Coordinates of C-alpha atoms and ligand atoms in Angstrom, one line a residue:
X7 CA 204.9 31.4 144.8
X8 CA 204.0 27.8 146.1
X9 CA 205.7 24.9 144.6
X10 CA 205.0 20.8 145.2
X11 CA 207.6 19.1 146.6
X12 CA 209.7 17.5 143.7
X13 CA 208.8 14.2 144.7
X14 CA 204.7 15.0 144.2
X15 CA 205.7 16.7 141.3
X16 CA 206.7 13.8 139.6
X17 CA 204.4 11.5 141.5
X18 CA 201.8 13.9 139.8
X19 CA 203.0 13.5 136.4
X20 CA 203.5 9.6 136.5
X21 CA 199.4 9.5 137.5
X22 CA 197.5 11.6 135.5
X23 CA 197.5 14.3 138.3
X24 CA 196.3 12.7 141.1
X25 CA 198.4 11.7 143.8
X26 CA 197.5 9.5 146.7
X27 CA 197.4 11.9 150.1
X28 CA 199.8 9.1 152.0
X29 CA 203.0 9.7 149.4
X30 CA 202.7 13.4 148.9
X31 CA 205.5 15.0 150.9
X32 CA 205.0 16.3 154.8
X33 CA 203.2 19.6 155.1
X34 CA 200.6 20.0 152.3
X35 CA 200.0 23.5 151.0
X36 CA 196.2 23.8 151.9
X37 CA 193.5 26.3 151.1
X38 CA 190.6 27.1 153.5
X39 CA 188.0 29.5 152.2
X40 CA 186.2 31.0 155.2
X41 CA 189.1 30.1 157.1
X42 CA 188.6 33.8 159.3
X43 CA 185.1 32.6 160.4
X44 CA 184.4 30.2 163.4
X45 CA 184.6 26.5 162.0
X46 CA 187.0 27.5 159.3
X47 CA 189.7 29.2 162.0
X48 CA 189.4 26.4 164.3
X49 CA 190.2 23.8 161.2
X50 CA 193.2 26.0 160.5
X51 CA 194.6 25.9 163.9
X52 CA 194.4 22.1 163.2
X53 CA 196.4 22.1 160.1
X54 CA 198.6 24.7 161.2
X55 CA 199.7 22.3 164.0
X56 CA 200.1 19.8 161.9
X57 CA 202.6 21.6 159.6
X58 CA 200.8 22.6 157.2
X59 CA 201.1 25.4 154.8
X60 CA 197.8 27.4 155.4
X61 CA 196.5 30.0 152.8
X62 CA 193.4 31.5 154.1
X63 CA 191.0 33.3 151.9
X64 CA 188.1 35.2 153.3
X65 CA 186.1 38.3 152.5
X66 CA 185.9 39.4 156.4
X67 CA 181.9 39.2 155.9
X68 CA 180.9 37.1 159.1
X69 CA 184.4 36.3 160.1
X70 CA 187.4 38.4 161.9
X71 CA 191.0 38.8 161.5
X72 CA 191.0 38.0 165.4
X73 CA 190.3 34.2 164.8
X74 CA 193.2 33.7 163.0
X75 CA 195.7 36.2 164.4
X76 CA 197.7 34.2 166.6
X77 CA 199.4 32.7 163.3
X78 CA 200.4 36.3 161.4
X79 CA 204.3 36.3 161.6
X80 CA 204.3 32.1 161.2
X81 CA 205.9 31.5 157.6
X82 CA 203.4 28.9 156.8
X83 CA 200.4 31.2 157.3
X84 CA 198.7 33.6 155.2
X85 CA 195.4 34.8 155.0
X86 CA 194.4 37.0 151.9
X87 CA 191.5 39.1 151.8
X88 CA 189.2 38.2 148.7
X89 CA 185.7 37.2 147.6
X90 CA 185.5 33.3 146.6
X91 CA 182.9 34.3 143.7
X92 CA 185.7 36.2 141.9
X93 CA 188.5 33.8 140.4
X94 CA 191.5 33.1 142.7
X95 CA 194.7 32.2 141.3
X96 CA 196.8 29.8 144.1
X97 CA 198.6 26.1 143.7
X98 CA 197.4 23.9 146.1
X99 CA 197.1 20.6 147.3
X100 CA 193.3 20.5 149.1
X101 CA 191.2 22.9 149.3
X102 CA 188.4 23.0 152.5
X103 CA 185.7 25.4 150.9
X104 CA 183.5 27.0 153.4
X105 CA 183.3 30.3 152.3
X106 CA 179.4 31.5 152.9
X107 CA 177.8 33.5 155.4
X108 CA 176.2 31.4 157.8
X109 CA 174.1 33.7 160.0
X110 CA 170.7 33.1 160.0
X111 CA 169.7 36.2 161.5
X112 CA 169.4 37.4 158.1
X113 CA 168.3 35.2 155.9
X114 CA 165.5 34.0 157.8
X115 CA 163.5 36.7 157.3
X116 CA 160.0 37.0 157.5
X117 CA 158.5 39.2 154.0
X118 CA 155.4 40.2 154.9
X119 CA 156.8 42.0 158.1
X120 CA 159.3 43.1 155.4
X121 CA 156.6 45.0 153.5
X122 CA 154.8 46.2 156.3
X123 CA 157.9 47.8 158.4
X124 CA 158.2 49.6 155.2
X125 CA 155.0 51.2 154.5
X126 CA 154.9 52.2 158.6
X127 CA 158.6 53.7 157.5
X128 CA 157.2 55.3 155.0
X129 CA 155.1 57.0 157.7
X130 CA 157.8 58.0 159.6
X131 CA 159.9 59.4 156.9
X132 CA 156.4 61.5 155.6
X133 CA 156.1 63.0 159.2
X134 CA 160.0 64.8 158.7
X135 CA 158.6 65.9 155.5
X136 CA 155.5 67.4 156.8
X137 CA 157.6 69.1 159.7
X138 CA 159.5 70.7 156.9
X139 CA 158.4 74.3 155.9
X140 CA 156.4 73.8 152.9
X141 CA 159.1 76.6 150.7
X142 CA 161.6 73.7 150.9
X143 CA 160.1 71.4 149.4
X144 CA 156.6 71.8 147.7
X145 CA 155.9 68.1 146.4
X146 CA 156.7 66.8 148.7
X147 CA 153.1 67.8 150.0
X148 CA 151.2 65.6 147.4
X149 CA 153.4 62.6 147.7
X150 CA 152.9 62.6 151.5
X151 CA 148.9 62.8 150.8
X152 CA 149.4 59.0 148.4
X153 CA 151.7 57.8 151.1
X154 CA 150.1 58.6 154.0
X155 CA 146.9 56.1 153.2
X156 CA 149.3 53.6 152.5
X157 CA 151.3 53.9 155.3
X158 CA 148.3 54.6 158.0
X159 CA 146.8 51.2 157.2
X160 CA 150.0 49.2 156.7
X161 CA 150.9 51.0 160.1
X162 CA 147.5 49.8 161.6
X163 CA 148.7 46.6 160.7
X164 CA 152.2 46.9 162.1
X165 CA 151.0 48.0 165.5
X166 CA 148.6 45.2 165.6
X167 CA 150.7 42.6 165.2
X168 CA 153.2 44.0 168.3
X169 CA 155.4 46.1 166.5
X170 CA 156.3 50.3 167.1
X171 CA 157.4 52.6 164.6
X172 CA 160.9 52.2 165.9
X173 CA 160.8 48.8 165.1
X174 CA 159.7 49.9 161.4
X175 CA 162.4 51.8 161.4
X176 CA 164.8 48.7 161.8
X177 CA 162.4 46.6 159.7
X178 CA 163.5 48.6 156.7
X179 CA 167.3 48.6 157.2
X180 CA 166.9 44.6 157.7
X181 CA 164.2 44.1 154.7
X182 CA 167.6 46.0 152.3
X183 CA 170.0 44.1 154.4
X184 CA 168.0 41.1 153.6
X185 CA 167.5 40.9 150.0
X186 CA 170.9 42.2 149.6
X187 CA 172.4 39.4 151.6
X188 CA 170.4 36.7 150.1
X189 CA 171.6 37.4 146.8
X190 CA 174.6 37.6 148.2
X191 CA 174.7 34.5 150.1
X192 CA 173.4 32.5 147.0
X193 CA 176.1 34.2 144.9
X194 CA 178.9 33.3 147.1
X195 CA 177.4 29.1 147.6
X196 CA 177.2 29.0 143.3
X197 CA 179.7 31.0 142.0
X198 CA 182.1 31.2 144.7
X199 CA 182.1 27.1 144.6
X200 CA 182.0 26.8 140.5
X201 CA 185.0 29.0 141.1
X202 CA 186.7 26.9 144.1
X203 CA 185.8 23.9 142.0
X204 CA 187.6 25.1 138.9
X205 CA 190.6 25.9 140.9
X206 CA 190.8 22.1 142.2
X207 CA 190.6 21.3 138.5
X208 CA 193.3 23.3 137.0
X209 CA 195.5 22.9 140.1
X210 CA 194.6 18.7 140.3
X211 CA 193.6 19.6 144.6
X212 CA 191.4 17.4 146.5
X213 CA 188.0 19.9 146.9
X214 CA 185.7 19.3 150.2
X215 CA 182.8 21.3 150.2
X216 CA 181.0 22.2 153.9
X217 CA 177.6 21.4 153.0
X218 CA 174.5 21.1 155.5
X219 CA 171.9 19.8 157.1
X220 CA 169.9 22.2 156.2
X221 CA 169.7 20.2 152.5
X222 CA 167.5 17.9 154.1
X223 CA 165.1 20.9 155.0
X224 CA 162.3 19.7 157.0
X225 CA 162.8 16.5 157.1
X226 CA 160.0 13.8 156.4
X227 CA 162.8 10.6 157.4
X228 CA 164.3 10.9 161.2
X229 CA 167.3 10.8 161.7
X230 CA 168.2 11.5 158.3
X231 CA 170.2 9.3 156.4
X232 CA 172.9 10.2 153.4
X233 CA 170.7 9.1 151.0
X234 CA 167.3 10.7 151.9
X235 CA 166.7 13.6 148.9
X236 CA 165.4 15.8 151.4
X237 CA 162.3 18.1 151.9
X238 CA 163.4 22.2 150.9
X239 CA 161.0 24.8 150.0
X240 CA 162.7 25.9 146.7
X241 CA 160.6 29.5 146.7
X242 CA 160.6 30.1 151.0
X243 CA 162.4 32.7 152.8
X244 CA 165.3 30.0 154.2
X245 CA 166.0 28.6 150.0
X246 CA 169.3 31.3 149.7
X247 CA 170.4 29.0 151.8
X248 CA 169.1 25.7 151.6
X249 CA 169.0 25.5 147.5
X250 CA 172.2 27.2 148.1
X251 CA 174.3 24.8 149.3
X252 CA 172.2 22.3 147.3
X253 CA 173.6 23.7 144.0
X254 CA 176.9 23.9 145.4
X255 CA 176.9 19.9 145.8
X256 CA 175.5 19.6 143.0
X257 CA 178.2 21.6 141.1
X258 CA 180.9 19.1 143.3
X259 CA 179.4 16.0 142.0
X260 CA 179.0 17.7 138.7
X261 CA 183.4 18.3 138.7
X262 CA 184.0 14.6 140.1
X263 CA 182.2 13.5 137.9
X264 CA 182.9 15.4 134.7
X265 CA 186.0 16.6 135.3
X266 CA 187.3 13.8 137.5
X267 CA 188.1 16.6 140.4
X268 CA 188.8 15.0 144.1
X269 CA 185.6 15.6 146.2
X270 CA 184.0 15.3 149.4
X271 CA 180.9 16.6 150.8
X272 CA 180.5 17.0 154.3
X273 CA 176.8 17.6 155.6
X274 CA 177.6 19.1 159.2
X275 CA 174.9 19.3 161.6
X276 CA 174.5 22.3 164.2
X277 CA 177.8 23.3 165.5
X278 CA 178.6 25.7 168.3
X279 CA 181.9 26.4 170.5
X280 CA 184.5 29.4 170.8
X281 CA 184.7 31.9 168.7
X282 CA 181.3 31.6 167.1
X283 CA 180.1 35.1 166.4
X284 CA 178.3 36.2 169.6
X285 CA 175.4 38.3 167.7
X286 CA 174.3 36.1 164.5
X287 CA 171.3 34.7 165.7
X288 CA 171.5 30.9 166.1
X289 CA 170.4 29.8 169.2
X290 CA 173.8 27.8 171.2
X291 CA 174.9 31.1 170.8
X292 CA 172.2 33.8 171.5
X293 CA 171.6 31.5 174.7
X294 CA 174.8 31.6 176.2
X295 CA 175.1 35.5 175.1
X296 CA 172.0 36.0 176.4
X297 CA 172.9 34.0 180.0
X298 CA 175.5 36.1 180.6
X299 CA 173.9 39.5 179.8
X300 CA 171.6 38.0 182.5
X301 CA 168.6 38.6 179.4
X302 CA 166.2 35.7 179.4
X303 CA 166.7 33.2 176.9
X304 CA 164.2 33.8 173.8
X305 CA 162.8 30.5 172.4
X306 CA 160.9 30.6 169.2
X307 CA 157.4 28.9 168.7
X308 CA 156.8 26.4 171.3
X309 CA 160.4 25.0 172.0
X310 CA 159.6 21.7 171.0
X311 CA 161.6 21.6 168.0
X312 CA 164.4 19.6 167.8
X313 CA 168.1 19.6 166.8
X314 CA 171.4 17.9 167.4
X315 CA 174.1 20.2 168.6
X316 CA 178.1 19.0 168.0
X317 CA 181.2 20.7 169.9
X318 CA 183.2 22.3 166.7
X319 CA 186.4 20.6 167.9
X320 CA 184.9 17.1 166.8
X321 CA 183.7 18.6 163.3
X322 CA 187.4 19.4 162.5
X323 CA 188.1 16.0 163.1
X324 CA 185.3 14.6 160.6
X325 CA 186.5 17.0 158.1
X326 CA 190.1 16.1 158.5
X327 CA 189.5 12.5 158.5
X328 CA 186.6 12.9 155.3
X329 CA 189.7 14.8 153.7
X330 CA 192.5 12.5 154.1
X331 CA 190.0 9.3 153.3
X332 CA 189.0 7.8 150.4
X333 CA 185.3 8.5 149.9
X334 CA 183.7 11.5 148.3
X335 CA 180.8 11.2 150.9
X336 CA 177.9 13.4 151.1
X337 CA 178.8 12.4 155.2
X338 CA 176.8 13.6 157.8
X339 CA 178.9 14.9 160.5
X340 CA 177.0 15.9 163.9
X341 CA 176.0 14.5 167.1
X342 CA 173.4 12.2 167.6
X343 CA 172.1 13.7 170.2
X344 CA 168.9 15.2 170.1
X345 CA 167.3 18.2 172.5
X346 CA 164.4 20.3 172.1
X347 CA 165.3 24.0 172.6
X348 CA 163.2 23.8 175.6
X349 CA 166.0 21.5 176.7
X350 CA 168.9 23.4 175.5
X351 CA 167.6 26.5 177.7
X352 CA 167.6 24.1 180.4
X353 CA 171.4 22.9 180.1
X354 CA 172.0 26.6 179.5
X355 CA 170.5 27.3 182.9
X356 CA 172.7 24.8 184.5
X357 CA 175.8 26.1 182.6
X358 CA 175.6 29.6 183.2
X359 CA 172.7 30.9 185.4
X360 CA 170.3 28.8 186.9
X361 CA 168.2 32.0 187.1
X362 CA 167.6 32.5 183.4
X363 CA 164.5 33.7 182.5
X364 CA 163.0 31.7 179.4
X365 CA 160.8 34.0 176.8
X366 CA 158.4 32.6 174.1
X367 CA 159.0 34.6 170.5
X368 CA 157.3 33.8 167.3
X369 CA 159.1 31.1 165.3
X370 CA 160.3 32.1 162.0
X371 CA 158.7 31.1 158.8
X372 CA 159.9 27.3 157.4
X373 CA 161.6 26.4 160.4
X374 CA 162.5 22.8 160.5
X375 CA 160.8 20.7 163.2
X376 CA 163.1 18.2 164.2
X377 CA 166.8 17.5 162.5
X378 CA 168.7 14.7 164.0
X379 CA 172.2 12.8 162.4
X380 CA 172.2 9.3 161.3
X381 CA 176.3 9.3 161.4
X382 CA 176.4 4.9 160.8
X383 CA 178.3 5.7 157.6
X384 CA 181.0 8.4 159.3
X385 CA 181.2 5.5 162.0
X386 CA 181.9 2.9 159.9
X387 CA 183.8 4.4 157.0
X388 CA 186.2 7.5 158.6
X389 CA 186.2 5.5 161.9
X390 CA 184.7 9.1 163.3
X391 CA 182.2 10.1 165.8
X392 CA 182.2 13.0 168.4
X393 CA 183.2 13.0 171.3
X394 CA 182.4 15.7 173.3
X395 CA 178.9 16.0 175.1
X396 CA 176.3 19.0 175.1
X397 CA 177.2 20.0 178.7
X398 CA 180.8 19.6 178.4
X399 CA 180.6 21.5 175.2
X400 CA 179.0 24.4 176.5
X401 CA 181.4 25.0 179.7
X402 CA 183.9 25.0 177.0
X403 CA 182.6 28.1 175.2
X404 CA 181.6 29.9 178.2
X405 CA 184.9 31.7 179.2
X406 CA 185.2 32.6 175.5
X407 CA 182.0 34.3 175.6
X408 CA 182.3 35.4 178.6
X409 CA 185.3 37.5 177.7
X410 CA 184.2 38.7 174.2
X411 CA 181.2 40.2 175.7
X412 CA 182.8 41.4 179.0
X413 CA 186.6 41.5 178.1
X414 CA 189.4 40.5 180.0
X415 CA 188.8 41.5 183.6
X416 CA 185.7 39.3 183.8
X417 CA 187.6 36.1 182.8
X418 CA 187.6 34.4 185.6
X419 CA 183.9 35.3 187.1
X420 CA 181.9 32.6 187.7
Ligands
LIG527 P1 181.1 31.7 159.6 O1 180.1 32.7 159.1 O2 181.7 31.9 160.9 O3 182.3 31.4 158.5 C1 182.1 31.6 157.2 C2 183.3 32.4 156.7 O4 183.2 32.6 155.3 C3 183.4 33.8 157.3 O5 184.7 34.0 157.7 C4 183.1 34.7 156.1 O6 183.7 36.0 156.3 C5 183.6 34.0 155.0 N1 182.9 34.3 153.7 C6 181.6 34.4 153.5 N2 181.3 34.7 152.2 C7 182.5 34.8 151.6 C8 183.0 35.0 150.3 N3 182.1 35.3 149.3 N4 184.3 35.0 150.0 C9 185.2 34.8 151.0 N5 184.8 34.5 152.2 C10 183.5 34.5 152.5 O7 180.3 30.3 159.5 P2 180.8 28.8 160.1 O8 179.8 28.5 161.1 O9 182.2 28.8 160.4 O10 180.5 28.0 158.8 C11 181.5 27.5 158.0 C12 180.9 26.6 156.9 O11 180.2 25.5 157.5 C13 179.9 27.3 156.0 O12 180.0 26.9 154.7 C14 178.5 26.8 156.6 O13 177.5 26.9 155.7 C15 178.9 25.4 157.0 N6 178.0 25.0 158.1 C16 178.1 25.5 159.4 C17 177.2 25.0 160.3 C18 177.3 25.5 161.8 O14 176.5 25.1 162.6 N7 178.3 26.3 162.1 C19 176.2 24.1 160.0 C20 176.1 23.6 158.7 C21 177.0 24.1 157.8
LIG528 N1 188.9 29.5 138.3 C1 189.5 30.1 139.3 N2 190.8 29.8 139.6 C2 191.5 28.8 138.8 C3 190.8 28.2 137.7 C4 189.5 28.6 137.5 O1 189.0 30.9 140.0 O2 192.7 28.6 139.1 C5 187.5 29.9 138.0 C6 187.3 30.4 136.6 O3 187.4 31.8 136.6 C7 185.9 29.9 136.2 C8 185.6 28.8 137.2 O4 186.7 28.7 138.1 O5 185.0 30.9 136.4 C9 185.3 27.5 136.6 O6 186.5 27.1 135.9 P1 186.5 26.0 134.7 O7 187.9 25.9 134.2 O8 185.9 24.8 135.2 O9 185.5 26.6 133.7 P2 185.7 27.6 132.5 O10 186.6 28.6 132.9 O11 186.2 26.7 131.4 O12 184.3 28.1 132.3
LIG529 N1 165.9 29.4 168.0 C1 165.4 29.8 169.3 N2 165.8 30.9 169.9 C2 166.8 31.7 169.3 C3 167.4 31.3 168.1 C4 166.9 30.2 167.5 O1 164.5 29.1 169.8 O2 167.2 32.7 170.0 C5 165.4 28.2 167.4 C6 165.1 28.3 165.9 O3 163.8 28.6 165.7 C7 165.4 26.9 165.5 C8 166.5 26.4 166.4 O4 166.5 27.2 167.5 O5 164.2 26.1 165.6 C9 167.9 26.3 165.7 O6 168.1 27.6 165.1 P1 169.5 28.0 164.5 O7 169.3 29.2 163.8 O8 170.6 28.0 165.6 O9 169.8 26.7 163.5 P2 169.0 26.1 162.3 O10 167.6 26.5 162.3 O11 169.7 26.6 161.1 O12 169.2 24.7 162.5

């Protein structure tokens, strides 16, 4: 269904497959994987404007048909709905791979509330039983005898640490939702790259994987450099992730190397802006959610933590400029700017509603306690840094927000 120009076509067969970007013909045919989600549907706006041919492929998982709507009906546009981690069949020029659920609300997940919410379930499900007349259901009787020990001291335990039967209840459906995600997730960064990768091979595309600066884990070196190996937790609750997208650049270098595919490796640091789902957990955008919804802002552990938040707008323009350049990377692309989440409430405050109540939650397990860009080799060798400040950022996403959560009609409210 997609053919190369004529011109790369024989451009391709005079060099072994590859093809310098500058002589291939206008308007590449591009792949973005992911490219329904919030970084990916911004990047394909981007190419899109530039005349590209788009193909997006996304499973729908964390991202929505809404992101990318505005293109259905545009001949160079089309979005397919598929899993990256079984094999796609497509011809290509690049590929943007950033196919993976990125919510954290999930995959930060804290076990041992895990086991307990389900023993305290257990509790509540034994209670039904016992209202039941006993003809129904006769042993059911003994097994709510074994489970009720086990589920009165778990329970004890539950309630001790703050949390209600109700919220055992939840626990549960987020303990299956976890494990299930997490394989998931893990799946998706391995075998949905090896796949991706395998593509760029049989197709001769240029591959660049979104990686993250979550490889660096809790960093021992700050800022963190390209070429610091990083401190993860291989075994902790955060490694689906982490090790995740570890793997994946392994598996990158692993093509370039063996298999002499086109790579680059972007590292991206913290991103926020429109169209970043409203609900998933990470902090730019549980603040402003939570600013608007006039809820007070929930900071985890003491606030003191740091990281370095970038306006998505200047990460398509580090990924653009890593994928038209001439080195495979890993490149770190975020801003160097640094702010506690103490901070970040504050500049939330001033945004949206000075009045914003701030309220101290317990940090989750692993959390990294400070994560800041060194971006001297973006500077010097893609000529890129970001533009866009915190504040400005933030205004920016506001009225997005604001009418996701409120639609239309409250647009234009201050
Ligand atoms: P997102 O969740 O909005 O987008 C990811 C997209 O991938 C979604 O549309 C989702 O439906 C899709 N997807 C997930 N699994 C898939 C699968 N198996 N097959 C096909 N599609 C699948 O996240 P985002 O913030 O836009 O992140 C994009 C990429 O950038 C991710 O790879 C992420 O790890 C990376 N990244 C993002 C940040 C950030 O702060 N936003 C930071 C570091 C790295
Ligand atoms: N693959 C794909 N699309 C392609 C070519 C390959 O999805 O156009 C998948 C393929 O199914 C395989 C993976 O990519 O699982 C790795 O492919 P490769 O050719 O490198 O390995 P092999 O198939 O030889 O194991
Ligand atoms: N965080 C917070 N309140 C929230 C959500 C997150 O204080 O409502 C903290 C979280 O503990 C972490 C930081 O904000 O220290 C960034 O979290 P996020 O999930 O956005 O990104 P990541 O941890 O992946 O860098």
């Amino acid at each position: 269904p997609h053919r190369r120009g004529a011109f790369e076509t024989t451009a391709r067969r005079f060099v072994g497959g590859k093809v310098p970007l500058g002589i291939r013909r206008k308007g590449l045919r591009i792949l973005v994987t992911g490219g329904a989600g919030f970084v990916g549907s911004h990047l394909v706006d981007r190419l899109m404007a530039r005349g590209d041919s788009v193909i997006v492929v996304d499973n729908f998982f964390t991202g929505r048909k809404e992101n990318v709507i505005h293109h259905f009906g545009n001949p160079n546009f089309e979005l397919i709905r598929h899993d990256v981690v079984e094999p796609l069949l497509v011809e290509v020029d690049q590929i943007y791979h950033l196919a993976c659920p990125a919510s954290p609300v999930h995959y930060k997940f804290n076990p041992i509330k895990t086991i307990i919410s389900f023993s305290a379930f257990s509790l509540f499900v034994l209670i039904i039983f016992l209202l039941m007349p006993s003809s129904y259901c006769l042993w059911w009787g003994e097994v709510s005898i074994v489970l009720l020990f086990v589920a009165a001291a778990t329970a004890k335990n539950q309630i001790e640490q703050g949390g209600g039967l109700l919220s055992s209840f939840f626990g549960l459906f987020k303990a299956l939702i976890h494990v299930a995600f997490c394989c998931g997730l893990h799946k998706t960064n391995v075998v949905g790259t090896l796949n991706m990768l395998g593509l760029a091979k049989r197709v001769g595309a240029r591959f660049l994987l979104t990686s993250t600066s979550e490889v660096y884990g809790d960093p021992m070196q700050h800022p963190q450099v390209e070429t610091y190996w990083g401190n993860v937790n291989p075994i902790g609750v955060r490694s689906c992730y982490d090790e995740g997208k570890r793997t994946a650049e392994t598996l990158t270098m692993d093509y370039h190397r063996g298999a002499q595919v086109e790579v680059r490796i972007a590292r991206i640091f913290n991103t926020y802006g429109p169209r970043m789902c409203i609900d998933d957990g990470r902090v730019v955008s549980n603040f402003v959610a939570q600013a608007l919804r006039k809820e007070p802002l929930t900071v985890y552990g003491d606030g003191k933590q740091t990281r370095s938040f970038q306006y998505v707008s200047d990460l398509v323009e580090g990924l653009m400029r890593l994928m038209e350049g001439e080195h495979v990377g890993p490149f770190n692309l975020g801003n160097p700017g640094e702010f506690t989440m103490l901070e970040l409430a504050q500049v939330v405050q001033e945004t949206i509603d000075s009045n914003a109540k701030i309220e101290f939650r317990p940090n989750t397990e692993d959390d990294p306690h400070k994560r800041k860009p060194d971006i001297t080799r973006a500077k010097e060798l893609l000529g890129w840094q970001p533009k866009i400040s915190l504040r400005e950022g933030l205004s920016r996403m506001v009225s997005d927000f604001r009418k996701r959560i409120f639609g239309d009609q409250f647009v234009t409210k201050p």
